[in-house]
PDB file of C-alpha atoms in Angstrom:
ATOM      1  CA  MET Q   1     113.102  57.507 179.605  1.00  0.00           C
ATOM      2  CA  PHE Q   2     110.955  60.517 178.601  1.00  0.00           C
ATOM      3  CA  THR Q   3     114.110  62.529 177.796  1.00  0.00           C
ATOM      4  CA  VAL Q   4     115.395  59.743 175.530  1.00  0.00           C
ATOM      5  CA  VAL Q   5     112.078  59.633 173.623  1.00  0.00           C
ATOM      6  CA  VAL Q   6     112.103  63.416 173.189  1.00  0.00           C
ATOM      7  CA  GLU Q   7     115.717  63.317 171.944  1.00  0.00           C
ATOM      8  CA  ILE Q   8     114.841  60.577 169.432  1.00  0.00           C
ATOM      9  CA  LEU Q   9     111.883  62.589 168.168  1.00  0.00           C
ATOM     10  CA  VAL Q  10     114.019  65.723 167.805  1.00  0.00           C
ATOM     11  CA  ILE Q  11     116.725  63.802 165.925  1.00  0.00           C
ATOM     12  CA  ALA Q  12     114.132  62.182 163.639  1.00  0.00           C
ATOM     13  CA  SER Q  13     112.605  65.594 162.969  1.00  0.00           C
ATOM     14  CA  VAL Q  14     116.005  67.095 162.098  1.00  0.00           C
ATOM     15  CA  ILE Q  15     116.877  64.165 159.808  1.00  0.00           C
ATOM     16  CA  THR Q  16     113.511  64.347 158.081  1.00  0.00           C
ATOM     17  CA  SER Q  17     113.806  68.095 157.570  1.00  0.00           C
ATOM     18  CA  CYS Q  18     117.321  67.692 156.167  1.00  0.00           C
ATOM     19  CA  VAL Q  19     116.200  65.000 153.747  1.00  0.00           C
ATOM     20  CA  PHE Q  20     113.121  66.977 152.772  1.00  0.00           C
ATOM     21  CA  GLY Q  21     115.218  70.096 152.306  1.00  0.00           C
ATOM     22  CA  SER Q  22     117.427  68.259 149.859  1.00  0.00           C
ATOM     23  CA  ILE Q  23     114.495  67.078 147.726  1.00  0.00           C
ATOM     24  CA  THR Q  24     112.939  70.500 147.297  1.00  0.00           C
ATOM     25  CA  ASP Q  25     115.392  71.535 144.618  1.00  0.00           C
ATOM     26  CA  PHE Q  26     113.739  69.827 141.644  1.00  0.00           C
ATOM     27  CA  SER Q  27     113.166  71.826 138.479  1.00  0.00           C
ATOM     28  CA  GLU Q  28     112.388  71.541 134.795  1.00  0.00           C
ATOM     29  CA  ASP Q  29     115.717  69.768 134.225  1.00  0.00           C
ATOM     30  CA  ASP Q  30     114.326  66.821 136.198  1.00  0.00           C
ATOM     31  CA  ILE Q  31     111.203  66.381 134.055  1.00  0.00           C
ATOM     32  CA  LYS Q  32     112.870  65.825 130.701  1.00  0.00           C
ATOM     33  CA  SER Q  33     111.500  62.585 129.204  1.00  0.00           C
ATOM     34  CA  GLN Q  34     109.094  62.194 132.163  1.00  0.00           C
ATOM     35  CA  GLU Q  35     105.356  61.787 131.663  1.00  0.00           C
ATOM     36  CA  ASN Q  36     102.997  64.549 132.779  1.00  0.00           C
ATOM     37  CA  ASN Q  37     100.304  63.091 135.068  1.00  0.00           C
ATOM     38  CA  VAL Q  38      97.701  65.860 134.655  1.00  0.00           C
ATOM     39  CA  LEU Q  39      94.954  65.252 132.097  1.00  0.00           C
ATOM     40  CA  ASN Q  40      94.344  68.193 129.728  1.00  0.00           C
ATOM     41  CA  SER Q  41      97.045  70.203 131.458  1.00  0.00           C
ATOM     42  CA  SER Q  42      96.886  73.008 128.875  1.00  0.00           C
ATOM     43  CA  PHE Q  43      93.070  73.271 128.803  1.00  0.00           C
ATOM     44  CA  GLU Q  44      92.947  72.371 125.104  1.00  0.00           C
ATOM     45  CA  GLN Q  45      90.348  69.558 125.276  1.00  0.00           C
ATOM     46  CA  GLY Q  46      86.611  69.909 125.636  1.00  0.00           C
ATOM     47  CA  SER Q  47      83.548  70.238 123.505  1.00  0.00           C
ATOM     48  CA  ASP Q  48      81.680  73.227 124.853  1.00  0.00           C
ATOM     49  CA  LEU Q  49      83.379  76.536 125.564  1.00  0.00           C
ATOM     50  CA  GLU Q  50      80.636  77.318 128.084  1.00  0.00           C
ATOM     51  CA  GLN Q  51      81.762  74.396 130.286  1.00  0.00           C
ATOM     52  CA  MET Q  52      84.953  73.578 132.166  1.00  0.00           C
ATOM     53  CA  PRO Q  53      87.732  72.026 130.077  1.00  0.00           C
ATOM     54  CA  LYS Q  54      87.841  68.218 130.059  1.00  0.00           C
ATOM     55  CA  GLY Q  55      89.508  66.816 133.193  1.00  0.00           C
ATOM     56  CA  TRP Q  56      88.875  69.882 135.381  1.00  0.00           C
ATOM     57  CA  ILE Q  57      86.177  70.947 137.820  1.00  0.00           C
ATOM     58  CA  SER Q  58      85.406  73.984 139.904  1.00  0.00           C
ATOM     59  CA  LEU Q  59      85.421  72.730 143.482  1.00  0.00           C
ATOM     60  CA  ASP Q  60      82.972  75.450 144.405  1.00  0.00           C
ATOM     61  CA  GLY Q  61      80.606  74.327 141.631  1.00  0.00           C
ATOM     62  CA  ASP Q  62      80.375  77.842 140.254  1.00  0.00           C
ATOM     63  CA  THR Q  63      81.730  78.273 136.727  1.00  0.00           C
ATOM     64  CA  GLU Q  64      80.241  81.711 136.117  1.00  0.00           C
ATOM     65  CA  PHE Q  65      83.692  83.345 136.461  1.00  0.00           C
ATOM     66  CA  LEU Q  66      85.595  80.719 134.410  1.00  0.00           C
ATOM     67  CA  PHE Q  67      86.196  80.934 130.671  1.00  0.00           C
ATOM     68  CA  TRP Q  68      88.410  79.366 128.036  1.00  0.00           C
ATOM     69  CA  ASP Q  69      90.633  81.992 126.499  1.00  0.00           C
ATOM     70  CA  ASP Q  70      92.401  81.941 123.123  1.00  0.00           C
ATOM     71  CA  LYS Q  71      93.946  85.406 123.372  1.00  0.00           C
ATOM     72  CA  TYR Q  72      96.312  85.056 126.350  1.00  0.00           C
ATOM     73  CA  ILE Q  73      98.073  81.697 126.251  1.00  0.00           C
ATOM     74  CA  HIS Q  74     101.349  80.403 127.603  1.00  0.00           C
ATOM     75  CA  GLN Q  75     101.531  77.512 125.096  1.00  0.00           C
ATOM     76  CA  GLY Q  76      99.047  75.838 122.797  1.00  0.00           C
ATOM     77  CA  ASN Q  77      95.766  77.424 121.743  1.00  0.00           C
ATOM     78  CA  LYS Q  78      93.885  78.055 125.004  1.00  0.00           C
ATOM     79  CA  SER Q  79      94.227  78.984 128.631  1.00  0.00           C
ATOM     80  CA  LEU Q  80      91.710  79.154 131.461  1.00  0.00           C
ATOM     81  CA  ARG Q  81      90.589  82.668 132.408  1.00  0.00           C
ATOM     82  CA  VAL Q  82      89.165  83.531 135.835  1.00  0.00           C
ATOM     83  CA  GLU Q  83      87.435  86.864 135.392  1.00  0.00           C
ATOM     84  CA  ASN Q  84      86.318  89.129 138.224  1.00  0.00           C
ATOM     85  CA  PRO Q  85      85.806  86.369 140.805  1.00  0.00           C
ATOM     86  CA  GLU Q  86      83.421  87.479 143.551  1.00  0.00           C
ATOM     87  CA  GLU Q  87      84.413  84.466 145.655  1.00  0.00           C
ATOM     88  CA  ASN Q  88      87.461  82.250 146.056  1.00  0.00           C
ATOM     89  CA  ILE Q  89      87.740  79.879 143.097  1.00  0.00           C
ATOM     90  CA  ASN Q  90      89.322  76.425 143.434  1.00  0.00           C
ATOM     91  CA  ILE Q  91      90.097  74.745 140.119  1.00  0.00           C
ATOM     92  CA  VAL Q  92      90.761  71.010 140.519  1.00  0.00           C
ATOM     93  CA  SER Q  93      92.310  68.458 138.173  1.00  0.00           C
ATOM     94  CA  ASP Q  94      91.032  64.932 137.636  1.00  0.00           C
ATOM     95  CA  ALA Q  95      92.611  62.414 139.998  1.00  0.00           C
ATOM     96  CA  PHE Q  96      95.716  60.579 138.800  1.00  0.00           C
ATOM     97  CA  PRO Q  97      97.544  57.603 140.348  1.00  0.00           C
ATOM     98  CA  ILE Q  98     100.548  58.354 142.549  1.00  0.00           C
ATOM     99  CA  ASN Q  99     103.149  56.312 144.379  1.00  0.00           C
ATOM    100  CA  PRO Q 100     103.731  57.635 147.933  1.00  0.00           C
ATOM    101  CA  GLN Q 101     107.396  56.574 147.763  1.00  0.00           C
ATOM    102  CA  PHE Q 102     108.086  59.161 145.059  1.00  0.00           C
ATOM    103  CA  VAL Q 103     108.604  62.905 144.918  1.00  0.00           C
ATOM    104  CA  TYR Q 104     106.483  64.904 142.457  1.00  0.00           C
ATOM    105  CA  TYR Q 105     107.393  68.168 140.787  1.00  0.00           C
ATOM    106  CA  THR Q 106     104.366  70.290 139.847  1.00  0.00           C
ATOM    107  CA  ARG Q 107     104.263  73.557 137.974  1.00  0.00           C
ATOM    108  CA  CYS Q 108     101.803  75.893 136.316  1.00  0.00           C
ATOM    109  CA  PHE Q 109     101.839  79.332 134.742  1.00  0.00           C
ATOM    110  CA  ILE Q 110      99.645  82.205 135.946  1.00  0.00           C
ATOM    111  CA  LYS Q 111      99.253  85.838 134.917  1.00  0.00           C
ATOM    112  CA  THR Q 112      96.931  88.673 135.865  1.00  0.00           C
ATOM    113  CA  ASN Q 113      95.787  91.986 134.449  1.00  0.00           C
ATOM    114  CA  TYR Q 114      97.695  93.826 137.210  1.00  0.00           C
ATOM    115  CA  GLN Q 115     100.827  93.450 139.319  1.00  0.00           C
ATOM    116  CA  SER Q 116      99.405  91.202 142.011  1.00  0.00           C
ATOM    117  CA  ASN Q 117      99.805  91.611 145.722  1.00  0.00           C
ATOM    118  CA  HIS Q 118      97.276  88.799 146.242  1.00  0.00           C
ATOM    119  CA  GLN Q 119      98.468  85.237 146.532  1.00  0.00           C
ATOM    120  CA  VAL Q 120      97.380  82.351 144.343  1.00  0.00           C
ATOM    121  CA  TYR Q 121      97.927  78.857 145.754  1.00  0.00           C
ATOM    122  CA  LEU Q 122      99.179  75.801 143.885  1.00  0.00           C
ATOM    123  CA  ARG Q 123      98.351  72.647 145.853  1.00  0.00           C
ATOM    124  CA  PHE Q 124      99.015  68.931 145.491  1.00  0.00           C
ATOM    125  CA  LEU Q 125      96.548  66.784 147.438  1.00  0.00           C
ATOM    126  CA  GLY Q 126      97.035  63.053 148.074  1.00  0.00           C
ATOM    127  CA  PHE Q 127      94.080  60.706 148.626  1.00  0.00           C
ATOM    128  CA  ASN Q 128      93.792  57.114 149.812  1.00  0.00           C
ATOM    129  CA  GLU Q 129      91.819  54.361 148.021  1.00  0.00           C
ATOM    130  CA  LYS Q 130      88.576  55.481 149.692  1.00  0.00           C
ATOM    131  CA  GLY Q 131      88.967  59.080 148.529  1.00  0.00           C
ATOM    132  CA  LYS Q 132      89.995  60.520 151.893  1.00  0.00           C
ATOM    133  CA  GLN Q 133      92.613  63.300 151.752  1.00  0.00           C
ATOM    134  CA  VAL Q 134      95.764  62.069 153.505  1.00  0.00           C
ATOM    135  CA  SER Q 135      98.486  64.455 152.258  1.00  0.00           C
ATOM    136  CA  LYS Q 136      98.606  68.143 151.338  1.00  0.00           C
ATOM    137  CA  PHE Q 137     101.367  70.306 149.877  1.00  0.00           C
ATOM    138  CA  SER Q 138     101.002  73.976 149.040  1.00  0.00           C
ATOM    139  CA  GLN Q 139     102.950  76.857 147.497  1.00  0.00           C
ATOM    140  CA  LYS Q 140     101.848  80.459 147.110  1.00  0.00           C
ATOM    141  CA  VAL Q 141     102.749  82.714 144.207  1.00  0.00           C
ATOM    142  CA  TYR Q 142     102.171  86.392 143.471  1.00  0.00           C
ATOM    143  CA  PRO Q 143     101.489  86.533 139.719  1.00  0.00           C
ATOM    144  CA  GLY Q 144     102.133  89.580 137.595  1.00  0.00           C
ATOM    145  CA  THR Q 145     101.185  90.813 134.149  1.00  0.00           C
ATOM    146  CA  ASP Q 146     103.667  88.409 132.523  1.00  0.00           C
ATOM    147  CA  TRP Q 147     103.367  84.637 132.849  1.00  0.00           C
ATOM    148  CA  THR Q 148     104.607  83.669 136.322  1.00  0.00           C
ATOM    149  CA  LYS Q 149     105.728  80.103 136.981  1.00  0.00           C
ATOM    150  CA  ALA Q 150     104.435  78.502 140.184  1.00  0.00           C
ATOM    151  CA  GLU Q 151     106.444  75.456 141.308  1.00  0.00           C
ATOM    152  CA  LEU Q 152     105.770  72.880 144.012  1.00  0.00           C
ATOM    153  CA  THR Q 153     107.736  69.821 145.125  1.00  0.00           C
ATOM    154  CA  SER Q 154     105.733  67.180 147.011  1.00  0.00           C
ATOM    155  CA  GLY Q 155     107.307  64.266 148.867  1.00  0.00           C
ATOM    156  CA  PHE Q 156     106.962  62.161 152.000  1.00  0.00           C
ATOM    157  CA  PHE Q 157     103.305  61.398 151.334  1.00  0.00           C
ATOM    158  CA  ASN Q 158     101.220  59.460 153.786  1.00  0.00           C
ATOM    159  CA  SER Q 159     101.900  55.792 152.971  1.00  0.00           C
ATOM    160  CA  THR Q 160      98.224  55.226 152.102  1.00  0.00           C
ATOM    161  CA  ALA Q 161      98.180  57.889 149.361  1.00  0.00           C
ATOM    162  CA  ARG Q 162      97.163  56.369 145.999  1.00  0.00           C
ATOM    163  CA  PHE Q 163      95.764  59.298 143.985  1.00  0.00           C
ATOM    164  CA  GLY Q 164      96.688  62.932 143.530  1.00  0.00           C
ATOM    165  CA  ARG Q 165      94.870  66.062 142.413  1.00  0.00           C
ATOM    166  CA  ILE Q 166      96.237  69.494 141.595  1.00  0.00           C
ATOM    167  CA  VAL Q 167      94.304  72.486 142.953  1.00  0.00           C
ATOM    168  CA  ILE Q 168      94.767  76.112 141.955  1.00  0.00           C
ATOM    169  CA  SER Q 169      93.132  78.564 144.360  1.00  0.00           C
ATOM    170  CA  ILE Q 170      92.323  82.054 143.056  1.00  0.00           C
ATOM    171  CA  PRO Q 171      91.371  84.817 145.535  1.00  0.00           C
ATOM    172  CA  ASP Q 172      88.074  86.704 145.352  1.00  0.00           C
ATOM    173  CA  LYS Q 173      88.894  89.947 143.550  1.00  0.00           C
ATOM    174  CA  ASP Q 174      85.891  91.161 141.597  1.00  0.00           C
ATOM    175  CA  ASP Q 175      87.946  93.694 139.619  1.00  0.00           C
ATOM    176  CA  LYS Q 176      90.791  91.336 138.600  1.00  0.00           C
ATOM    177  CA  THR Q 177      91.362  88.746 135.878  1.00  0.00           C
ATOM    178  CA  TYR Q 178      93.678  85.726 136.106  1.00  0.00           C
ATOM    179  CA  TRP Q 179      94.873  83.349 133.394  1.00  0.00           C
ATOM    180  CA  ILE Q 180      96.128  79.808 134.089  1.00  0.00           C
ATOM    181  CA  ASP Q 181      97.939  77.508 131.657  1.00  0.00           C
ATOM    182  CA  ASP Q 182     100.174  74.423 131.472  1.00  0.00           C
ATOM    183  CA  VAL Q 183      99.397  72.778 134.816  1.00  0.00           C
ATOM    184  CA  GLU Q 184     101.725  69.768 134.957  1.00  0.00           C
ATOM    185  CA  SER Q 185     102.924  67.246 137.535  1.00  0.00           C
ATOM    186  CA  TYR Q 186     105.780  64.751 137.164  1.00  0.00           C
ATOM    187  CA  LYS Q 187     107.122  61.851 139.212  1.00  0.00           C
ATOM    188  CA  VAL Q 188     110.804  62.795 139.566  1.00  0.00           C
ATOM    189  CA  TYR Q 189     112.497  60.875 142.370  1.00  0.00           C
ATOM    190  CA  LYS Q 190     112.070  57.753 144.482  1.00  0.00           C
ATOM    191  CA  ILE Q 191     112.777  58.302 148.172  1.00  0.00           C
ATOM    192  CA  GLN Q 192     115.323  55.771 149.418  1.00  0.00           C
ATOM    193  CA  LYS Q 193     114.735  54.361 152.877  1.00  0.00           C
TER     194      LYS Q 193
END
């Protein structure tokens, strides 16, 4: 009996990994005419340049290393600059509703003032109705001096997931500067059961 249960679990794991492997190939072609879920994804909105852009927070509560920038932009008029961070910085989007039966394609653009050998993380977190984190997806990227696209496909959420947040994690490098722009997330595919 134990052997049968183990075999079933192995088969289920293989099937799940095959299905998940096939959904990881989403790209910009799949987001045409789709709605971006991230509020103020290009950091354009806000009233005070000394504060975080509307719809974004610093998880660590420290905004001393964060600035709006109008010199280095991917698109639009502004980007978010992280300058000489002395600690890890986690920049978090406002929550947006998600459907756990769907796959989401998330992207952002990052650049640095040097050819980076330090990883930046793009994360998609899923939360239930009570605000408890129930799903987490992550992708690392090594940005360079040109705009580098970070991409993440998230699927097979916990069935209780109702809200999502995008997190960008910048490493503590007190002699480096990072720019972030165009953080977007799209619902691209419904998982068929």
